[in-house]
Short mmCIF file of C-alpha atoms and ligand atoms in Angstrom, two decimals:
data_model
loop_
_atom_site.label_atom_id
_atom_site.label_comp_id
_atom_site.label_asym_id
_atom_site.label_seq_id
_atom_site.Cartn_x
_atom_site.Cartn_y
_atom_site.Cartn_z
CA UNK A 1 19.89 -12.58 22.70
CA UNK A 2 19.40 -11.37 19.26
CA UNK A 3 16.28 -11.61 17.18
CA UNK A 4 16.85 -12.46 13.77
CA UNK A 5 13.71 -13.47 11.41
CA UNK A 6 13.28 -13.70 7.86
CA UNK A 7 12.50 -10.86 5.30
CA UNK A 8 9.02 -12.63 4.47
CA UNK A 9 8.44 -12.43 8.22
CA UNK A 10 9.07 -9.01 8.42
CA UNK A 11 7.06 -8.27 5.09
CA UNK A 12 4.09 -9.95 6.51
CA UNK A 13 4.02 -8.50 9.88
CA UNK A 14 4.45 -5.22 7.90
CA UNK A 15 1.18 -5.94 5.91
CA UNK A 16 -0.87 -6.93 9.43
CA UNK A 17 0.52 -3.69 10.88
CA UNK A 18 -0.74 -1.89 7.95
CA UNK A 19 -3.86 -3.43 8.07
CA UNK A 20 -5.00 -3.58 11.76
CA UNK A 21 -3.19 -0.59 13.15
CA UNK A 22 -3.64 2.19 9.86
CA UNK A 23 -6.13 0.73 7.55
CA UNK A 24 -8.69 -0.35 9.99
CA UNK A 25 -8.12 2.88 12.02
CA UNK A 26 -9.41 5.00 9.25
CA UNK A 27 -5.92 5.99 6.85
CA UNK A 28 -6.78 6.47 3.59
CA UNK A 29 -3.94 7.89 1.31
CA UNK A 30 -3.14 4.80 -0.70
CA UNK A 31 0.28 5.97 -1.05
CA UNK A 32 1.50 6.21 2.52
CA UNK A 33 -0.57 2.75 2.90
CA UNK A 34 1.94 1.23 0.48
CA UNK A 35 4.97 2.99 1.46
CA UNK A 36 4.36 2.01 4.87
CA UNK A 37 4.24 -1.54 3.43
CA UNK A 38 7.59 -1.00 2.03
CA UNK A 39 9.77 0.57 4.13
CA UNK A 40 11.77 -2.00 6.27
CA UNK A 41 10.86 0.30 9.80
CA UNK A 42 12.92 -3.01 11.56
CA UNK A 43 16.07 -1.93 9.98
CA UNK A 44 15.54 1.62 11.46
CA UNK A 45 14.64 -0.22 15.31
CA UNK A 46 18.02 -1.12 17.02
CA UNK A 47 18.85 -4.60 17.18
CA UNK A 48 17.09 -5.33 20.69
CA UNK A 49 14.19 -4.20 19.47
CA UNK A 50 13.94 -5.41 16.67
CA UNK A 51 11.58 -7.82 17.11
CA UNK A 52 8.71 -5.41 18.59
CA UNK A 53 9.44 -2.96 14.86
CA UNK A 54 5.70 -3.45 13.90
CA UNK A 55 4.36 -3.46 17.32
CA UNK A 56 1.55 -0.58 17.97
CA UNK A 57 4.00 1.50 19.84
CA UNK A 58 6.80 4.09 19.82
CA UNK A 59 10.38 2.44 20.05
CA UNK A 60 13.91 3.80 21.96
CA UNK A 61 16.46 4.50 19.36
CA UNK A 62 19.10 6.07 22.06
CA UNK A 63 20.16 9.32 22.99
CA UNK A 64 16.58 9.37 24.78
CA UNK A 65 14.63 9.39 21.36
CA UNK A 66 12.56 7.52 19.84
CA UNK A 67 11.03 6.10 16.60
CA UNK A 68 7.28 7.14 16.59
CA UNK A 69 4.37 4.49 16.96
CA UNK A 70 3.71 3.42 13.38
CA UNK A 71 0.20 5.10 13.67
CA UNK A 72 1.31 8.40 14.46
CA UNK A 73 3.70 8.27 11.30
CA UNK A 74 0.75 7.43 9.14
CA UNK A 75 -1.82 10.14 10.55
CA UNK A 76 0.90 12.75 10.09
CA UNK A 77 2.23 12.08 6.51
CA UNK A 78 -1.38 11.13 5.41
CA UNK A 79 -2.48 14.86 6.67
CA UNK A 80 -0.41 16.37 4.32
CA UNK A 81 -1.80 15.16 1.36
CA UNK A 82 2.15 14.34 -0.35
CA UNK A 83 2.11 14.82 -4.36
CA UNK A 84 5.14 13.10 -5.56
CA UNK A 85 6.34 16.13 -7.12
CA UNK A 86 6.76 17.24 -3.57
CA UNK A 87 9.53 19.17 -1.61
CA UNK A 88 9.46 18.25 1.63
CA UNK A 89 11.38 19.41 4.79
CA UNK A 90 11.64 17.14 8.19
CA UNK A 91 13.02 18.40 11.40
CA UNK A 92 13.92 15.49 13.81
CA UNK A 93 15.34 12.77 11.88
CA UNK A 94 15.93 10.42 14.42
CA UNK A 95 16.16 6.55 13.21
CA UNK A 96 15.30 8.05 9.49
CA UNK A 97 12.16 5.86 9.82
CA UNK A 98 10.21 8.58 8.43
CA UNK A 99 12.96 10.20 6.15
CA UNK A 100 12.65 6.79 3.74
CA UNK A 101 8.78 7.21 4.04
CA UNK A 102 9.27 10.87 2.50
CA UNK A 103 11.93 9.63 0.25
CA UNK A 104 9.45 7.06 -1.22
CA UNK A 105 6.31 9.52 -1.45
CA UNK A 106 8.05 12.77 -2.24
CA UNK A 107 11.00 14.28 -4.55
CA UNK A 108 13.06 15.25 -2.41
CA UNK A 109 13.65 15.14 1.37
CA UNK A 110 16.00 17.63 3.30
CA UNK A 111 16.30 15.71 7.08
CA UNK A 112 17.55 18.03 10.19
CA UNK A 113 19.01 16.15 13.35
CA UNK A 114 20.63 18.43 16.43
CA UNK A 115 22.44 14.78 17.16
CA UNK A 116 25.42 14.19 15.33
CA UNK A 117 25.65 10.59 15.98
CA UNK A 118 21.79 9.87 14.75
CA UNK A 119 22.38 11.95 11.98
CA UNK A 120 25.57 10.13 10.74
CA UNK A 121 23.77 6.41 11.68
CA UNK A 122 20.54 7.47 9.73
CA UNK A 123 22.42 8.95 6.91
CA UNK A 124 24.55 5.24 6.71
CA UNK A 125 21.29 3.75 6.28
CA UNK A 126 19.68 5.64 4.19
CA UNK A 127 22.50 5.37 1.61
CA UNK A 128 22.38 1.54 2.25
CA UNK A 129 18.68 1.24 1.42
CA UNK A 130 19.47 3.48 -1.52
CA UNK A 131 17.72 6.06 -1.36
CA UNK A 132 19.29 9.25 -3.22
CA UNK A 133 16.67 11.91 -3.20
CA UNK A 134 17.31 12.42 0.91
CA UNK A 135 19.51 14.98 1.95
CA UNK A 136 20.39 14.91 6.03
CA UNK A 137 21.82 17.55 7.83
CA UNK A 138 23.21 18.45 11.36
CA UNK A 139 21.63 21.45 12.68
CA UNK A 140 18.86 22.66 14.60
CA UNK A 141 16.01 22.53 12.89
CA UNK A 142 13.93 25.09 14.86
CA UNK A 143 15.79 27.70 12.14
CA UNK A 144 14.51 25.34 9.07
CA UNK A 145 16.78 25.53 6.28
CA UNK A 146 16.39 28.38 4.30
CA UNK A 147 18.79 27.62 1.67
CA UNK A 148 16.60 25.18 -0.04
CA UNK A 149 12.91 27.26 1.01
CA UNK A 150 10.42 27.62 -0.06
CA UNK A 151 9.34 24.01 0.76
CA UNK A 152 5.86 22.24 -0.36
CA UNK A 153 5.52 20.35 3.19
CA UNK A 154 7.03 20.47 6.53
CA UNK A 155 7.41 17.53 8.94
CA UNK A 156 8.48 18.33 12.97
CA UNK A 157 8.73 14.93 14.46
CA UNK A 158 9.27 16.51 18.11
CA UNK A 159 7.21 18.76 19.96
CA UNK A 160 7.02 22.33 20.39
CA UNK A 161 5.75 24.71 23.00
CA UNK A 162 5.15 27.00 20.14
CA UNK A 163 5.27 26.77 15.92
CA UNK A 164 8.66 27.99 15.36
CA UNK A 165 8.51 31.36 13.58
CA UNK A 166 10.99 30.21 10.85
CA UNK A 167 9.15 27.16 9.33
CA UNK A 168 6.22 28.91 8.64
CA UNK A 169 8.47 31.43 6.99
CA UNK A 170 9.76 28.59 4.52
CA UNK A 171 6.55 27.26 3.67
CA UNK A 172 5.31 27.96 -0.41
CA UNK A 173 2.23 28.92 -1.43
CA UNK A 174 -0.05 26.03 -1.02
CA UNK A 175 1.98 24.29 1.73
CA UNK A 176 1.53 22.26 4.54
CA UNK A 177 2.94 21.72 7.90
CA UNK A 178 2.47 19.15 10.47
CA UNK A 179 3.73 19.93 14.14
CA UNK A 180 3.03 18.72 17.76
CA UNK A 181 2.91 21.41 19.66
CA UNK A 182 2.31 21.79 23.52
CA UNK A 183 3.90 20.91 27.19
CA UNK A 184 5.74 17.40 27.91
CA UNK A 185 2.77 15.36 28.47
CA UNK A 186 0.27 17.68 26.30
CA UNK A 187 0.92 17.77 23.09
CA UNK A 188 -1.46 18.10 20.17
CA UNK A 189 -0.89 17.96 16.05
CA UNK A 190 -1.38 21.14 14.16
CA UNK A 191 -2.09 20.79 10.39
CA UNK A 192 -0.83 24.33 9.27
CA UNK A 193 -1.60 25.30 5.72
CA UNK A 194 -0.29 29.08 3.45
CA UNK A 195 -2.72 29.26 1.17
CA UNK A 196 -2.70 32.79 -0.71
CA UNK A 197 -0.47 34.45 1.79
CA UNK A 198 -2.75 33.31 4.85
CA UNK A 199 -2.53 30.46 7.49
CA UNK A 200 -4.70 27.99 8.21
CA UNK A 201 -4.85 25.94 11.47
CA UNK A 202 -6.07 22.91 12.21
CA UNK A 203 -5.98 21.15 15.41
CA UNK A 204 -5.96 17.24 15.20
CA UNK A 205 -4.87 14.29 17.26
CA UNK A 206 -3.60 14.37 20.85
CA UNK A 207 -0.03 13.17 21.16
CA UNK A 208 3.28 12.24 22.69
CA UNK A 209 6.42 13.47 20.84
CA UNK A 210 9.65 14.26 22.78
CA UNK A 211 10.61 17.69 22.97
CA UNK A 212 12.39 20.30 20.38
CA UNK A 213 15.38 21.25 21.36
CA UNK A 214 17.15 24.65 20.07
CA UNK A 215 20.71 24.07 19.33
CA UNK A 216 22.77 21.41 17.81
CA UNK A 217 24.44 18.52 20.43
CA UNK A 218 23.46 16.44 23.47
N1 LIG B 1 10.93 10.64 12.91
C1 LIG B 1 11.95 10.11 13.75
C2 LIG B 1 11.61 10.38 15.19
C3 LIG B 1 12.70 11.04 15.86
S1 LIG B 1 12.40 11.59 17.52
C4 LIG B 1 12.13 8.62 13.47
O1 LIG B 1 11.41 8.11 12.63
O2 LIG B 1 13.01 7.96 14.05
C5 LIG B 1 12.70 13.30 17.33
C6 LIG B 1 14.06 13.70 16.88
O3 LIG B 1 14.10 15.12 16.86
C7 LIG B 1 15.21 13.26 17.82
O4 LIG B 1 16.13 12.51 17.09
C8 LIG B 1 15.80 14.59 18.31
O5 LIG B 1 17.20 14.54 18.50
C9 LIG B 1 15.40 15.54 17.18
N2 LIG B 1 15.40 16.96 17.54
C10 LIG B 1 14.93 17.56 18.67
N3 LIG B 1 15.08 18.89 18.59
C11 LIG B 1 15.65 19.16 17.37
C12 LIG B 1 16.07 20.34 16.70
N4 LIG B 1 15.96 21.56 17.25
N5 LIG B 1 16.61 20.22 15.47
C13 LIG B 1 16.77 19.02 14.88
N6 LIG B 1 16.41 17.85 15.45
C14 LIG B 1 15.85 17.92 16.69
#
């Protein structure tokens, strides 16, 4: 069975999930609080699920991945402090849940996906939603994408047993990088900041990301 609802269904369970899971939980950039109130995250859930988009969990978008709890998606973009004028870089774009957040917050988004099939279905959507400052590409995203470094942010939406070297390579002078890094059931957010030459750690919320993979394929 299929669950179908209407759009001012969706919109208002988008403004209670804003509210009770992000708001209420301590989120405070007004701008990811709105974009999260835009972006239609049930058009990124397949169709079985659907109905559980702006539930307070993670959701299986196939090929063993998944889209991240809604919660998770707000702590990490609201950590990096976005300035529209940003240029961001995300490695793991999945469902492109989080690519459309970027694409509404920043200038301009480069996506990485090793899986050629997610890439392809996220990149249909994107361009369906319309949004042209998104750029996704199949690779493996552990080597970045130093044709269009330095960047102002990075995203890693899977986890790491250690920073890959070649991120922090591509990050500018004054920018930021959020990563889970740690062991399959251990994982922990890193806020990583260059500023004048140096890096900065920060360790912040615990976490469960599936796992970077090196390479591009299944
Ligand atoms: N932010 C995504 C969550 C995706 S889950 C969303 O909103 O849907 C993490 C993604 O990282 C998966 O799609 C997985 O295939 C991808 N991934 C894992 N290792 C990778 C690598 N080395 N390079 C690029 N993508 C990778």
């Amino acid at each position: 069975m299929t669950f179908s609802a209407s759009p001012a269904l969706y919109s208002s369970l988008r403004r209670q999930m804003v509210d009770s899971q992000l708001r209420q939980r301590g989120i405070a950039d007004q701008r990811v609080l709105a974009a999260m109130e835009r972006v239609p995250r049930h058009e990124f859930a397949p169709e079985r699920y659907r109905d559980q988009a702006y539930e307070d969990h993670p959701l299986p978008i196939g090929e063993g991945q998944t889209i991240s709890q809604p919660y998770i998606v707000a702590v990490m973009l609201d950590a990096l402090k976005l300035a529209p004028t940003d240029k961001v870089l995300e490695i793991g774009t999945g469902s492109g849940y989080v690519t459309a957040l970027l694409a509404e917050l920043t200038e301009s988004v480069i996506s990485i996906e090793r899986h050629e099939s997610l890439a392809e279905s996220a990149r249909a959507l994107l361009a369906v939603l319309a949004y042209s400052n998104v750029k996704v590409v199949i690779g493996d995203g552990t080597r970045g994408f130093p044709e269009a470094a330095p960047y102002d942010a990075i995203v890693v939406s899977a986890a790491a047993a250690e920073m890959p070297p070649a991120l922090i390579t591509q990050l500018g002078e004054g920018g930021r990088m959020i990563i889970p890094v740690g062991s399959e059931d251990s994982q922990q957010l890193r806020l990583v900041r260059m500023e004048n030459g140096q890096l900065h750690i920060e360790l912040r919320e615990l976490c469960r990301f599936v796992p970077l993979i090196p390479g591009v394929g299944s």
